XYZ file of C-alpha atoms in Angstrom:
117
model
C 114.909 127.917 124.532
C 112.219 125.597 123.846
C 111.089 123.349 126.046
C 111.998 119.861 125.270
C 109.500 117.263 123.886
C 109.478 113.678 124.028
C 109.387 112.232 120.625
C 107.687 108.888 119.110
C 110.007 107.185 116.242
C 108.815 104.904 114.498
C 110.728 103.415 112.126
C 111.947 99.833 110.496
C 115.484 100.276 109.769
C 117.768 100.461 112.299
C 120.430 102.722 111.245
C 117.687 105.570 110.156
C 116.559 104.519 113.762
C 119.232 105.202 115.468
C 120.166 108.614 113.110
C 116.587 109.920 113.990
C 117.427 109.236 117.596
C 120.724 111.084 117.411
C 118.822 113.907 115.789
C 116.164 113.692 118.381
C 118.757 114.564 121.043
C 120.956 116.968 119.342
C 117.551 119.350 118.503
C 117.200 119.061 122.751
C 114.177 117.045 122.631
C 113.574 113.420 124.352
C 113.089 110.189 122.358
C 109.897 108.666 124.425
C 109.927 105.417 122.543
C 111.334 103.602 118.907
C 109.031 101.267 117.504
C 110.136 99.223 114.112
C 107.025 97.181 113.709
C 103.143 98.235 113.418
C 102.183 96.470 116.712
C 104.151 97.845 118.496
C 103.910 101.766 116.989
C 100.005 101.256 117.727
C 100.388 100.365 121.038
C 102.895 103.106 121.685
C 100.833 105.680 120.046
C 98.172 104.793 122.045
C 99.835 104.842 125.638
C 102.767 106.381 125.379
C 103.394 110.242 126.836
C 104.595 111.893 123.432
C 104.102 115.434 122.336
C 105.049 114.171 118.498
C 105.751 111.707 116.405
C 107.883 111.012 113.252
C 106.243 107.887 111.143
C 108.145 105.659 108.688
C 105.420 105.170 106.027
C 106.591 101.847 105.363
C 107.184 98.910 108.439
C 108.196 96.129 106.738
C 105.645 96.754 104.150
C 102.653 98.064 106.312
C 101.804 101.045 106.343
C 102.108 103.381 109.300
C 98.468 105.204 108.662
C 96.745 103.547 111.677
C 99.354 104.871 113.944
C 98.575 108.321 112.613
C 95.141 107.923 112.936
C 95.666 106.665 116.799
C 97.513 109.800 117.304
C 95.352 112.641 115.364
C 92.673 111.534 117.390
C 95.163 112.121 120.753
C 95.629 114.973 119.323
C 99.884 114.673 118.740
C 101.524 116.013 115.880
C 103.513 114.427 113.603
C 105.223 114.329 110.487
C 105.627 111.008 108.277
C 109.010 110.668 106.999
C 109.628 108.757 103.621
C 111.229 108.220 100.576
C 108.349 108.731 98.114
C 107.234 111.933 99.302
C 103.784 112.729 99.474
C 103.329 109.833 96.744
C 103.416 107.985 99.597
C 100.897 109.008 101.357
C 97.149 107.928 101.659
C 94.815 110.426 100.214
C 94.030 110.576 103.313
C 97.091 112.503 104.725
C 97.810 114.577 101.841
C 97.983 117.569 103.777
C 100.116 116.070 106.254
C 103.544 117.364 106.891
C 105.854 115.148 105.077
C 110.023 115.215 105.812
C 111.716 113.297 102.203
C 114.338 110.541 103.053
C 117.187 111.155 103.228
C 116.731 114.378 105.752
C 119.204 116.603 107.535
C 119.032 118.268 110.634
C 117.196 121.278 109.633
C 114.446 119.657 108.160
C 113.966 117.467 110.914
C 113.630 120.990 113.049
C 111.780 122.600 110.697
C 108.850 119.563 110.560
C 108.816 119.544 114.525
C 108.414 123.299 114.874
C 106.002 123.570 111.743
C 103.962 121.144 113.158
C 103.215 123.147 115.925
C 105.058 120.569 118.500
């Protein structure tokens, strides 16, 4: 077994919240924080001890790119998970590992271990 991580959510809407969180847990892993609003995911990002993240393009119509910068510069994996696909994203992140709303279980996995978390 895999040791277990301690995952960054960040994401507005509380019931995907709380799904992701459920997920979290039943893949053995650790949530280490939820944050629902940019302010908060930066300063999380920035202090809290994660081994990966999974980033809600859209808080309340900001965009979670910042957050991702904070962490590819920490050097913690992640995978942005939306409902536009990589439309989504900033040119930016094109390459970056993208999970499509709505997501099962497997995918979820998948995007962890494919992200080399």
């Amino acid at each position: 077994m895999t040791m277990a991580l301690r995952i960054l959510i960040v994401e507005d809407e509380m019931t995907i919240a709380l799904l992701l969180e459920d997920m979290v847990v039943d893949l053995g892993h650790d949530v280490a924080g939820l944050a629902m609003r940019l302010p908060q995911a930066l300063d999380m990002a920035r202090t809290a001890a994660i081994d990966f993240a999974i980033l809600d393009v859209n808080l309340d119509g900001r965009m979670s790119f910042p957050v991702a910068d904070v962490l590819a510069a920490r050097g913690v994996p992640f995978v942005f998970a939306t409902g536009y696909g990589r439309a989504g994203l900033d040119p930016g992140y094109k390459d970056a590992p993208v999970i499509s709303k709505p997501f099962d279980l497997a995918s979820l996995r998948s995007a962890i271990e494919g992200a080399g978390a």
